[in-house]
GROMACS .gro file of C-alpha atoms in nm:
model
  453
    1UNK     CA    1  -5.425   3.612   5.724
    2UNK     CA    2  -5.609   3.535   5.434
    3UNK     CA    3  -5.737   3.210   5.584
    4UNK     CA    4  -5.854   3.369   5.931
    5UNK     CA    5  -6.055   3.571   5.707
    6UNK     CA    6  -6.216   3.273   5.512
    7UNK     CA    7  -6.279   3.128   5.808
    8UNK     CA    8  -6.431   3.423   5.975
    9UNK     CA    9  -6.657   3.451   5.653
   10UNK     CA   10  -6.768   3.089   5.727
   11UNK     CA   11  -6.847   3.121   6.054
   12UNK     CA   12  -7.023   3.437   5.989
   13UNK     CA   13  -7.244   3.210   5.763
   14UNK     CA   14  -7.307   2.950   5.993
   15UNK     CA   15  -7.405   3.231   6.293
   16UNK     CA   16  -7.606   3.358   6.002
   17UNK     CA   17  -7.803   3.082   5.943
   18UNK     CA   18  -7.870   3.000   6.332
   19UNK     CA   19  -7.978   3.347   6.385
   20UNK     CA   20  -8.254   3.280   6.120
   21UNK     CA   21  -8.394   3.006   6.340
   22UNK     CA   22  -8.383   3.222   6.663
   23UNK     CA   23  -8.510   3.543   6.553
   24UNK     CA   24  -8.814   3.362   6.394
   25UNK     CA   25  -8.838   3.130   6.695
   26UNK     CA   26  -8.854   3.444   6.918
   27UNK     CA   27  -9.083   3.627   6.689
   28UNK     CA   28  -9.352   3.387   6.768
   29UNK     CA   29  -9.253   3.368   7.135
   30UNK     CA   30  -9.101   3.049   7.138
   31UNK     CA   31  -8.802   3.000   7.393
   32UNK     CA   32  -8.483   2.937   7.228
   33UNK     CA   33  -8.274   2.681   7.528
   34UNK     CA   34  -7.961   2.684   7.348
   35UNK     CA   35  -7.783   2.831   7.069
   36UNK     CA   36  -7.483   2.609   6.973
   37UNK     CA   37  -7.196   2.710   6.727
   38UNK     CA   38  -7.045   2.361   6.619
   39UNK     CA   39  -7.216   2.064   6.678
   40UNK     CA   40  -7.236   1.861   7.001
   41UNK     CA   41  -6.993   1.624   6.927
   42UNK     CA   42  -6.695   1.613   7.202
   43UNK     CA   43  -6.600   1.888   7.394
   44UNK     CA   44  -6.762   2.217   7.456
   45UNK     CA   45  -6.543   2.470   7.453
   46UNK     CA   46  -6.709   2.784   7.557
   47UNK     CA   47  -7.050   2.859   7.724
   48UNK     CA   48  -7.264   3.125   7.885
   49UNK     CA   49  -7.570   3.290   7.917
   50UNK     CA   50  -7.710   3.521   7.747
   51UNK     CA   51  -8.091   3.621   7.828
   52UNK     CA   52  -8.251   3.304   7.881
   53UNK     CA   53  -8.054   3.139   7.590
   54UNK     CA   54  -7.715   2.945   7.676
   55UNK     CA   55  -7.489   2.949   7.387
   56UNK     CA   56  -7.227   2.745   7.318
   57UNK     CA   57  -6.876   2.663   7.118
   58UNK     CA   58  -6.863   2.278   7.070
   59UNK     CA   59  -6.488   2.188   6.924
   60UNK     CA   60  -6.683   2.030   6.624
   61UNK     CA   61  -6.734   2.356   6.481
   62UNK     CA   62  -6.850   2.185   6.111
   63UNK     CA   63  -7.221   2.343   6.200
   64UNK     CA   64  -7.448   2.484   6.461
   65UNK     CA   65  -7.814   2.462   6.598
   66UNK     CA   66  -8.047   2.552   6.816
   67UNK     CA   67  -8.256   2.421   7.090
   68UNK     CA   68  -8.612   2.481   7.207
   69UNK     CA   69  -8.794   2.339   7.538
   70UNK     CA   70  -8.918   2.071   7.331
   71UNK     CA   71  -8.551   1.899   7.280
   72UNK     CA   72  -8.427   1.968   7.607
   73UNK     CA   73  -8.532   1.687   7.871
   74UNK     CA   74  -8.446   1.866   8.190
   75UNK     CA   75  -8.653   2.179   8.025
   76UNK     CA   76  -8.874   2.362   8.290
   77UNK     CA   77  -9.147   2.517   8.074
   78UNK     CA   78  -9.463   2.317   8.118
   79UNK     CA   79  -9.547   2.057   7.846
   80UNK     CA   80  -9.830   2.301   7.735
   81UNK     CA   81  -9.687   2.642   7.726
   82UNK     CA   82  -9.700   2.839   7.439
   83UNK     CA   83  -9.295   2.869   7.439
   84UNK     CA   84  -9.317   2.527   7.298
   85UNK     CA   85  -9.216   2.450   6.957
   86UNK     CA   86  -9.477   2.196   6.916
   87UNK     CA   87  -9.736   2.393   7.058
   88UNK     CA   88  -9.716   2.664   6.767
   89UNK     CA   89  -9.888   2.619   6.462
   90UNK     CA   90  -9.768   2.449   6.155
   91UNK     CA   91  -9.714   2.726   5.946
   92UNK     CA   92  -9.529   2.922   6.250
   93UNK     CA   93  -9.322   2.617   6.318
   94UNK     CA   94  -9.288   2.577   5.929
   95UNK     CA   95  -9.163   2.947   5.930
   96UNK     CA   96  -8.910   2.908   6.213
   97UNK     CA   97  -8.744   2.539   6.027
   98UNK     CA   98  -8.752   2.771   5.717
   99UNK     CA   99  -8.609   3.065   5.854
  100UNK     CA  100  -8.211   2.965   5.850
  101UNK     CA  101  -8.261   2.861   5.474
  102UNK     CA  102  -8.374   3.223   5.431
  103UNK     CA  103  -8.128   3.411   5.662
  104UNK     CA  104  -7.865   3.257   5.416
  105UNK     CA  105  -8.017   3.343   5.163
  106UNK     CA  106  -8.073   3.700   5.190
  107UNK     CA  107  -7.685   3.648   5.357
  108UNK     CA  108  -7.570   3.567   5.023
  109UNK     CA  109  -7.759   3.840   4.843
  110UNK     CA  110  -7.646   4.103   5.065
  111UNK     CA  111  -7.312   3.998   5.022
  112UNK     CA  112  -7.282   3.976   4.632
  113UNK     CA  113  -7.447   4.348   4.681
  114UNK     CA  114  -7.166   4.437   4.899
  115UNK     CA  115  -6.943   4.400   4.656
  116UNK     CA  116  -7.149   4.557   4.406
  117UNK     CA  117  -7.122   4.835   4.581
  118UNK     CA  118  -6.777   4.846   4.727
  119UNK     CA  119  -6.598   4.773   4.361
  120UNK     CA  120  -6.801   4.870   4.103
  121UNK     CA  121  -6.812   4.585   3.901
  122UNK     CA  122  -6.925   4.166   3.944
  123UNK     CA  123  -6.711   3.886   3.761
  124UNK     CA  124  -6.980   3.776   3.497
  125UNK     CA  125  -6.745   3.441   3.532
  126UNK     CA  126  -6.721   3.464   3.181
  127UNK     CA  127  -6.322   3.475   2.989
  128UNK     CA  128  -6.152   3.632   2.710
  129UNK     CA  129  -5.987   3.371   2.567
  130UNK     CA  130  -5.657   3.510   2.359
  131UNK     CA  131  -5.402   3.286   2.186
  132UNK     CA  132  -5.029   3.343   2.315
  133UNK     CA  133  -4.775   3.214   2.170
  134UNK     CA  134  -4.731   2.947   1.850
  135UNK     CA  135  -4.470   2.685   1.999
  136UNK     CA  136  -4.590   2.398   1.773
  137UNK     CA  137  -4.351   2.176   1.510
  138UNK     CA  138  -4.327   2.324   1.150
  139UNK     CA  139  -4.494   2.014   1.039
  140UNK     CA  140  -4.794   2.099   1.270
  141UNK     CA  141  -5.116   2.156   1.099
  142UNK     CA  142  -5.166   2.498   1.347
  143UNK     CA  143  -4.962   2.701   1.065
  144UNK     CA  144  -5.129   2.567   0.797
  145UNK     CA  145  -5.485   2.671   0.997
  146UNK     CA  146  -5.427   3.052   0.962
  147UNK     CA  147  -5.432   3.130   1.392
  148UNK     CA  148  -5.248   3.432   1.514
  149UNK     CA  149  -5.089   3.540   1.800
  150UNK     CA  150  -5.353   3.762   1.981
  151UNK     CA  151  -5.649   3.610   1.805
  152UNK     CA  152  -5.932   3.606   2.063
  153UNK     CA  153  -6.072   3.252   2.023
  154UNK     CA  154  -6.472   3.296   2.001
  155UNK     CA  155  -6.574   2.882   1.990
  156UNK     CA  156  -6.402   2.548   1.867
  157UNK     CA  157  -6.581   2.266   1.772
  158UNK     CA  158  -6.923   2.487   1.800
  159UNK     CA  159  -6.925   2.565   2.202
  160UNK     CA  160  -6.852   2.844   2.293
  161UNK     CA  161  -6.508   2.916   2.469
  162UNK     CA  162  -6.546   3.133   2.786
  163UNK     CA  163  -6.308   2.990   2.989
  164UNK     CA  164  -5.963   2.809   2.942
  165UNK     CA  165  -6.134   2.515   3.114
  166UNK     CA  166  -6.362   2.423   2.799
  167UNK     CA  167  -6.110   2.481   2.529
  168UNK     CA  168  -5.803   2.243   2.701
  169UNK     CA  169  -6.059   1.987   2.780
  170UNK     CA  170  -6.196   1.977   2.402
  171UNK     CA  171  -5.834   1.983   2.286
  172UNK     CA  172  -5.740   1.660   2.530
  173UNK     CA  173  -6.006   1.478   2.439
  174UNK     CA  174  -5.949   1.537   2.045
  175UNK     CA  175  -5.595   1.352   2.126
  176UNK     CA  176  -5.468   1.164   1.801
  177UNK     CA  177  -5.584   0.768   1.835
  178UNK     CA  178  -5.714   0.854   2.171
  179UNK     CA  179  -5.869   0.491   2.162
  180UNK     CA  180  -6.220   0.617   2.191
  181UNK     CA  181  -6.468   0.661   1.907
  182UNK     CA  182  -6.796   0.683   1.804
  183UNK     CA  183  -7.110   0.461   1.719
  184UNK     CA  184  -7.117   0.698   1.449
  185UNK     CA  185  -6.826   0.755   1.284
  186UNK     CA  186  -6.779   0.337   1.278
  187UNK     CA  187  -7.077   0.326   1.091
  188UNK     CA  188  -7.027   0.643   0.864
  189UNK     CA  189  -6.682   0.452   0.759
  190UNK     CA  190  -6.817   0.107   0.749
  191UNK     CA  191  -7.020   0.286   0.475
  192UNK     CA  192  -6.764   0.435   0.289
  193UNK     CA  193  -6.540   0.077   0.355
  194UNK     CA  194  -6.857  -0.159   0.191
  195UNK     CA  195  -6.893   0.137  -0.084
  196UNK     CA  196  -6.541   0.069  -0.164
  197UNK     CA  197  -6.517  -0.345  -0.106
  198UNK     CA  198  -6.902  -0.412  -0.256
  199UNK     CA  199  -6.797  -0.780  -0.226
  200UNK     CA  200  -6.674  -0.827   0.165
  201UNK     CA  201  -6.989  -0.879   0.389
  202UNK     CA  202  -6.982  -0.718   0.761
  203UNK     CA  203  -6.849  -0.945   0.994
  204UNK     CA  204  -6.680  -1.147   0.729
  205UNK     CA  205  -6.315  -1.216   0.812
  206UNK     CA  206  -6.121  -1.074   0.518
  207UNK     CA  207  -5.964  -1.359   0.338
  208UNK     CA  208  -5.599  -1.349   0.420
  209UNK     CA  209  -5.334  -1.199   0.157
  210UNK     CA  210  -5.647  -1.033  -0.021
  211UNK     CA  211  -5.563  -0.609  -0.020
  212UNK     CA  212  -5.927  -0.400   0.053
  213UNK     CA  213  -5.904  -0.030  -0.065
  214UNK     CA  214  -5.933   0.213   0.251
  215UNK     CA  215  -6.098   0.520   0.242
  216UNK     CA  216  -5.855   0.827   0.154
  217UNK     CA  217  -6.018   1.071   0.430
  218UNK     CA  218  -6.160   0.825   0.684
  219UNK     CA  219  -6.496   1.024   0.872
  220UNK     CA  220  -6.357   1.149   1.221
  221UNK     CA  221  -6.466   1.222   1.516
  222UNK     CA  222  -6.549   1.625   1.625
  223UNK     CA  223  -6.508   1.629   1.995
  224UNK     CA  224  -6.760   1.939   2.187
  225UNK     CA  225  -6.914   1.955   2.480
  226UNK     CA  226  -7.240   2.128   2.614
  227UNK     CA  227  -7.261   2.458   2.864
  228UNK     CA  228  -7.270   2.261   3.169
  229UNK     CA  229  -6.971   2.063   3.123
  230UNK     CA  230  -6.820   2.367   2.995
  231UNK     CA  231  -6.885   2.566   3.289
  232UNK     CA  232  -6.721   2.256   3.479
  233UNK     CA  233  -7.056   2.189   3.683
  234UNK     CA  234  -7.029   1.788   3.537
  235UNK     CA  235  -6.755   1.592   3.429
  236UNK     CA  236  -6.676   1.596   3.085
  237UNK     CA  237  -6.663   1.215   2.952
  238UNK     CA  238  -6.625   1.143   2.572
  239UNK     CA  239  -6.865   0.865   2.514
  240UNK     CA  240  -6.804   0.587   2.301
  241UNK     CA  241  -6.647   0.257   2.185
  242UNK     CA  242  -6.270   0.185   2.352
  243UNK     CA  243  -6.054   0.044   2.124
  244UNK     CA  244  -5.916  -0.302   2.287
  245UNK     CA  245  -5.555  -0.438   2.250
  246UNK     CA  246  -5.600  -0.645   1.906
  247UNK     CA  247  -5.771  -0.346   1.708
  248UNK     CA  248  -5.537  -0.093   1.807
  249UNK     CA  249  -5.266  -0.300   1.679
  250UNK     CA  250  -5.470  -0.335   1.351
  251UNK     CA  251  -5.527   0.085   1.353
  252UNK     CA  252  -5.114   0.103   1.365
  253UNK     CA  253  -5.063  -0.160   1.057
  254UNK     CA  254  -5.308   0.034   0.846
  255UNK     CA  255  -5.250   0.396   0.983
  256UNK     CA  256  -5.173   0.626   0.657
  257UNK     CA  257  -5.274   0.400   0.412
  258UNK     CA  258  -5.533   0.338   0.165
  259UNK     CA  259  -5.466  -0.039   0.053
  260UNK     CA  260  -5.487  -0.312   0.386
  261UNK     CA  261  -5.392  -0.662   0.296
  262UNK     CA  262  -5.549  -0.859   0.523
  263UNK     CA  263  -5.325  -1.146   0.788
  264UNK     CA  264  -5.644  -1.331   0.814
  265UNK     CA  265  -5.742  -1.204   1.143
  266UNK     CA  266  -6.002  -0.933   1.082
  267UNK     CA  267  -6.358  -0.850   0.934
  268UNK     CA  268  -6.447  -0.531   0.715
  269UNK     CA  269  -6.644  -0.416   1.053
  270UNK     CA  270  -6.304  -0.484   1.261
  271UNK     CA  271  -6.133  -0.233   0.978
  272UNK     CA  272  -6.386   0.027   1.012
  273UNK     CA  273  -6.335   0.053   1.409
  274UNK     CA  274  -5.970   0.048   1.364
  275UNK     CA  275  -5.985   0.367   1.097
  276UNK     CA  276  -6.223   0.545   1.298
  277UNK     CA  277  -5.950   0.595   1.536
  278UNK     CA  278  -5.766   0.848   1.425
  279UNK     CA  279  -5.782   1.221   1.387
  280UNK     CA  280  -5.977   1.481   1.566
  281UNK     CA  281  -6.046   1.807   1.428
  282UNK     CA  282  -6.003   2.134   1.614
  283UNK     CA  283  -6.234   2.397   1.423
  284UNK     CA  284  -6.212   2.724   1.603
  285UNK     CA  285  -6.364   3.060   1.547
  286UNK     CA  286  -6.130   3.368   1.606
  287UNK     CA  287  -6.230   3.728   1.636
  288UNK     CA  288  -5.937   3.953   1.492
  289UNK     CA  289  -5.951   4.329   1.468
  290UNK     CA  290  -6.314   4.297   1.471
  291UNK     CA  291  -6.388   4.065   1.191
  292UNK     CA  292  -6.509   3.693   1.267
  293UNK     CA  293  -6.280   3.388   1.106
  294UNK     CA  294  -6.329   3.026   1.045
  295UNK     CA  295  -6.009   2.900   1.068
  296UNK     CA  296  -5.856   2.570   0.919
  297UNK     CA  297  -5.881   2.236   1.083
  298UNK     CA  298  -5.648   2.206   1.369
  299UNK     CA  299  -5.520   1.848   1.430
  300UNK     CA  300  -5.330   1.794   1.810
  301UNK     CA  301  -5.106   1.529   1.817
  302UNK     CA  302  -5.078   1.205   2.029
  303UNK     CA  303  -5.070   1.375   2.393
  304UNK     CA  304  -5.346   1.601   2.268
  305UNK     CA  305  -5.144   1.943   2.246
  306UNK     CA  306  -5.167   2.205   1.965
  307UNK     CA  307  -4.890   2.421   2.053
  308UNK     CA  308  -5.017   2.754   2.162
  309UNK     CA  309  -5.060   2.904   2.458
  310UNK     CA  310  -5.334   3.088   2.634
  311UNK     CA  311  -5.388   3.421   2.821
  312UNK     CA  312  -5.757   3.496   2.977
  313UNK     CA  313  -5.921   3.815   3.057
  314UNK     CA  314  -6.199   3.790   3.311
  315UNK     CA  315  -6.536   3.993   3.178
  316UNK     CA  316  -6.658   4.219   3.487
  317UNK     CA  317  -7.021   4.338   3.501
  318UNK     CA  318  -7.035   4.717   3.583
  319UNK     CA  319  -7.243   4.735   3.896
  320UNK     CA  320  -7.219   5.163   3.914
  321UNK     CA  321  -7.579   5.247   4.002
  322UNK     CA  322  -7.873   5.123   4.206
  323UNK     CA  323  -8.014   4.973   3.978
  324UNK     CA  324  -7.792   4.776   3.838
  325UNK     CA  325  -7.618   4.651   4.176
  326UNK     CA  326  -8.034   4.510   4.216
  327UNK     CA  327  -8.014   4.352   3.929
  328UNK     CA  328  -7.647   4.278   3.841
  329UNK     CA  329  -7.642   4.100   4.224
  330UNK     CA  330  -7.970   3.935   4.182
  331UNK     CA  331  -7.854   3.802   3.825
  332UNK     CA  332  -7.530   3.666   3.957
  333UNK     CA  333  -7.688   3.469   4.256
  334UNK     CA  334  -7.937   3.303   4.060
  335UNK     CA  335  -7.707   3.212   3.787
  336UNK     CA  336  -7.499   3.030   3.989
  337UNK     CA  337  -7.710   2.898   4.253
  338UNK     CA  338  -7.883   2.718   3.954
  339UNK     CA  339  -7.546   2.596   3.839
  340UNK     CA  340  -7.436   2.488   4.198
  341UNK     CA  341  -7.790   2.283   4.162
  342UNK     CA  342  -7.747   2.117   3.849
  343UNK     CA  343  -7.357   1.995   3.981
  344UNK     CA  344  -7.539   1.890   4.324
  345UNK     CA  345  -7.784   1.681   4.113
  346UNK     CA  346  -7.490   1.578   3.912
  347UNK     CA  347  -7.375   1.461   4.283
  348UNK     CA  348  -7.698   1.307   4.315
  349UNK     CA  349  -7.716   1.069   4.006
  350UNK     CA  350  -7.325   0.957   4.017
  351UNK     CA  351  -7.230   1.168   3.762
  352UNK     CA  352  -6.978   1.370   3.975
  353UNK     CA  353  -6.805   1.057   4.244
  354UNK     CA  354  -6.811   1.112   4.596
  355UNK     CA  355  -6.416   1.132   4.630
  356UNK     CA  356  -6.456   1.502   4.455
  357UNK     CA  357  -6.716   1.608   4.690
  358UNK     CA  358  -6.513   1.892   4.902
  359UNK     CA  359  -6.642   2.090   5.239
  360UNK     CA  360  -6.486   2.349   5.452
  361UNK     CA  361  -6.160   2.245   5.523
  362UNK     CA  362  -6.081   2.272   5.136
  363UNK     CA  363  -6.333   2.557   5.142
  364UNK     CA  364  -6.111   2.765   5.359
  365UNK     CA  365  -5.777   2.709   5.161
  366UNK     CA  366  -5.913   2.790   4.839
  367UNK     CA  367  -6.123   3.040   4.963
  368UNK     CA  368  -5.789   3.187   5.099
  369UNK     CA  369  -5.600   3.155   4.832
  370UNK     CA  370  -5.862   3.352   4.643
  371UNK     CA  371  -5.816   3.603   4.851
  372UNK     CA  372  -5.431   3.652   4.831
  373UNK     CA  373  -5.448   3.611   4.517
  374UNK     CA  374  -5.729   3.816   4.335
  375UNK     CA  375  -5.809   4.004   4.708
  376UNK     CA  376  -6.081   3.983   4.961
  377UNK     CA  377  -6.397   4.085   4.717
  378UNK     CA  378  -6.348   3.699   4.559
  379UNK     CA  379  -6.327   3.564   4.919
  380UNK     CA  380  -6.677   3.748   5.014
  381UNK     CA  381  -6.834   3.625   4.666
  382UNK     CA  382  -6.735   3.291   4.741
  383UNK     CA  383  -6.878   3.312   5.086
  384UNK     CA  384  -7.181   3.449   4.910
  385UNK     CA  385  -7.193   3.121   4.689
  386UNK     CA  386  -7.136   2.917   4.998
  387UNK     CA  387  -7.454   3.037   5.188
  388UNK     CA  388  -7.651   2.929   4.880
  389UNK     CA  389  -7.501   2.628   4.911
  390UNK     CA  390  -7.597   2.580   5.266
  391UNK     CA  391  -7.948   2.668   5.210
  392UNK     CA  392  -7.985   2.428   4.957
  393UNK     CA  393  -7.849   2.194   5.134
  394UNK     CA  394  -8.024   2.232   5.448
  395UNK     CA  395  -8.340   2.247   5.233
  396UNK     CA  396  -8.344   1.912   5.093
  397UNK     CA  397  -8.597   1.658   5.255
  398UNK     CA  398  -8.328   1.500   5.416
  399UNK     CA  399  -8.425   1.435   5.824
  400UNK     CA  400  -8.201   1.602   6.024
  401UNK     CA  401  -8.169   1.901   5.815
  402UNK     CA  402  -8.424   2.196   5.786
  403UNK     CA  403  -8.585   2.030   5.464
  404UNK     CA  404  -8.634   1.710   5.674
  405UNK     CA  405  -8.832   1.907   5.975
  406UNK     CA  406  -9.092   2.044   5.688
  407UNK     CA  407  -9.099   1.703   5.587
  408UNK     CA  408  -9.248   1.563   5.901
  409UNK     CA  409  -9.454   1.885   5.892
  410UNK     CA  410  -9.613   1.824   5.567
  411UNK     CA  411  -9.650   1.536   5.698
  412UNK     CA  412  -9.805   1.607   6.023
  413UNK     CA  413 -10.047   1.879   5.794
  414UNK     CA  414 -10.173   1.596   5.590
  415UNK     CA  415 -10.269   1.348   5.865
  416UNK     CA  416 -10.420   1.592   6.082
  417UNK     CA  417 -10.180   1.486   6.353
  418UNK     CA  418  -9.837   1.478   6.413
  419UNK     CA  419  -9.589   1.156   6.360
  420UNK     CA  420  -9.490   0.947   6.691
  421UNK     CA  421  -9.178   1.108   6.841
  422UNK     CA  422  -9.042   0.819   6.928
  423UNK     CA  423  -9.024   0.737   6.512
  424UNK     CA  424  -8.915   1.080   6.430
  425UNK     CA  425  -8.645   1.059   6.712
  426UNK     CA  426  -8.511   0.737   6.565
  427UNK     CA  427  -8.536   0.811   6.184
  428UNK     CA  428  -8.332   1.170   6.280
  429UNK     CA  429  -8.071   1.012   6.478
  430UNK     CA  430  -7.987   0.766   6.218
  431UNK     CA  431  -7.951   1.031   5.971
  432UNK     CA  432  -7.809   1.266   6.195
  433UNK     CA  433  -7.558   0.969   6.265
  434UNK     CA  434  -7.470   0.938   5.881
  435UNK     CA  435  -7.445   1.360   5.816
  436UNK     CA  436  -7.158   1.302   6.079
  437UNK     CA  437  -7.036   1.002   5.865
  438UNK     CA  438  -7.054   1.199   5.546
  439UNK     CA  439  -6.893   1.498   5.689
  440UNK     CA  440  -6.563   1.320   5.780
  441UNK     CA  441  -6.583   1.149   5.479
  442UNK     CA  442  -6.542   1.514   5.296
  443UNK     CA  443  -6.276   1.608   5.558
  444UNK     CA  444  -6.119   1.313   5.433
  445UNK     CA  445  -6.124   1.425   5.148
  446UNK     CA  446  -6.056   1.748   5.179
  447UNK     CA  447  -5.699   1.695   5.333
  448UNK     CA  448  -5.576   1.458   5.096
  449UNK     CA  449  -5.681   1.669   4.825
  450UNK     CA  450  -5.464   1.997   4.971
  451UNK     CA  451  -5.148   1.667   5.033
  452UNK     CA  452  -5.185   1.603   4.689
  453UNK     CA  453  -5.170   1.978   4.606
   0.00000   0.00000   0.00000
């Protein structure tokens, strides 16, 4: 059940958006031929009349359009009526390419308001993180740091903890010998190596059978992250040097101690990679009974665990006036549309790979799950999110899409006359051709991501 109501919600997006284009296409009197739900890719499953529009259920339901005289061939209003598309001016014709883009987004906005309304309150998408219980060895440096059971954990390594998300990701990545250090701290304990072996030169291989003192407290790494990756709108990757196979067999001979005598094999620079590899320190700021504490370094071990374990309280927005549904809606949309921007550029750069790139067959089954789980107002603010989506989406200057029309009219504006429609036929078929591409691709994806699940 919760499904058919995901997809219901999408398909109420997609009419949404297709609407946009007809009532604006109508508003300036310009016939609308065909309104298609799906797009005209095999079979159509459903058709009629409706006024002088047909509409239409193609079994490809992953979109929709619609038609004017202009892309209909066997059209029988006159090449220079006024019901024409091309006929109108720019800006009108600017107005109708633009008007799905805005239907969604006012869509989304409405929606977000809806629930507003309805509940009260708006997930700021911000957590309570609280520590659960302390399941860590004696030895474990977690007693020793001064955590509690209930402590509500404020930041760890200086970003801020709002979500479980941010603080298990820090914690991984802070594994003991991880393999992966820093530019940094190699040359902070090169420093501290030369300081302590004036005579050995950089590169020099250490003479063999000759002991070099090591640094008691070697300078480790502090693993954070900043509020994007946090938020989980880019991939966290901990940047640096990767140990290879003959130093990380040096870092185990010389792990714990502060005299190395040398086999021959390795330089003072080789030494200081080797010792950089090591610890990770957790600092974390706790709030308890009101009163803000720095607590102790934290060390995790080898698989990167600490030995607690987590409960999260979800921050809600009060939405229980007019005013504050306005704003409290507005505030929500924009906040995430820009971070649904920033992962799409993320997308853009190869920063995020296209095998994580998702669409509505994965859509649907989280979106359902959402439902079931936390009930139907996350399913409708998820549908809001998703007609963002679309409209920034279909606004991109991509041909084929809505941002690709206003292309060719900008275009059009700045030559004085529009582009040969043979070219813009061609150029929008071969990107039409790879949108269909693309979108397989993602259903692709999407089913062996819920097999894997």
């Amino acid at each position: 059940m919760s499904i058919l109501i995901m997809i219901l919600l999408l398909s109420l997006l997609i009419l949404v958006h297709e609407a946009g284009h007809f009532l604006a296409a109508r508003a300036f009197g310009i016939k609308v031929e065909k309104f298609g739900f799906g797009l005209p890719v095999g079979p159509t499953l459903f058709r009629t009349k409706c006024g002088e529009t047909e509409v239409l259920v193609h079994a490809f339901l992953l979109g929709g359009y619609v038609s004017f005289p202009d892309d209909e061939k066997e059209s029988d209003v006159p090449l220079y009526s006024e019901q024409r598309f091309a006929n109108k001016p720019i800006w009108q014709r600017a107005v109708v390419v633009s008007a799905g883009v805005i239907a969604n987004v006012l869509c989304a906005l409405a929606l977000v308001m809806f629930v507003a309304l309805w509940s009260k309150q708006l997930p700021s998408g911000n957590y309570e993180i609280y520590t659960g219980s302390i399941s860590a060895p004696k030895e474990a440096s977690i007693w020793a740091s001064g955590l509690e059971v209930g402590d509500r954990i404020l930041s760890v390594n200086g970003c801020e903890i709002n979500n479980v998300y941010s603080l298990v990701t820090i914690v991984k990545n802070s594994a003991k010998s991880n393999g992966v250090i820093s530019q940094k701290i190699i040359d902070e304990n090169y420093s501290m190596l030369k300081a302590l072996n004036p005579g050995l030169e950089k590169d020099e291989i250490i003479p063999n059978e000759l002991s070099i003192r090591l640094p008691e407290q070697p300078a480790a790494d502090v693993i954070t992250m900043d509020k994007y990756a946090a938020r989980g709108a880019k991939y966290f990757k901990k940047e640096g040097l990767t140990l290879d196979d003959r130093l990380k067999s040096l870092k185990k001979e010389i792990d714990g101690k502060t005299v190395y005598t040398s086999d021959g094999n390795y330089s003072l620079y080789d030494v200081a990679k080797a010792i950089s590899d090591g610890v990770h320190p957790i600092n974390i700021t706790v709030l308890r009974e009101g009163k803000t504490i720095e607590l102790k370094s934290i060390y995790p071990d080898e698989k990167g665990l600490i030995g607690i374990g987590l409960s999260a309280k979800q921050i809600m927005i009060k939405t229980d006036s007019l005013g504050k549904i306005i704003t409290k809606s507005t505030h929500y949309l924009v906040d995430n549309t820009y971070m649904m921007m920033y992962s799409l550029g993320q997308l853009f750069t190869g920063n995020v790979p296209l095998k994580d790139m998702h669409g509505v067959v994965a859509i649907t089954k989280i979106g359902g799950d959402m439902i079931e789980k936390t009930g139907k107002s996350a399913g409708i603010l998820l549908a809001a999110l998703i007609s963002m989506n679309l409209a920034i989406l279909n606004i991109l200057p991509i041909p084929a899409l809505d941002g690709g029309h206003l292309a060719f009219l900008l275009i059009e504006k700045i030559k004085g006359k529009p582009l040969d429609e043979k070219i813009v036929e061609k150029i929008s078929t071969v990107f039409f051709t790879l949108l269909i591409i693309l979108m397989v691709f993602i259903v692709f994806n999407d089913i062996t991501l819920l097999v894997r699940k």
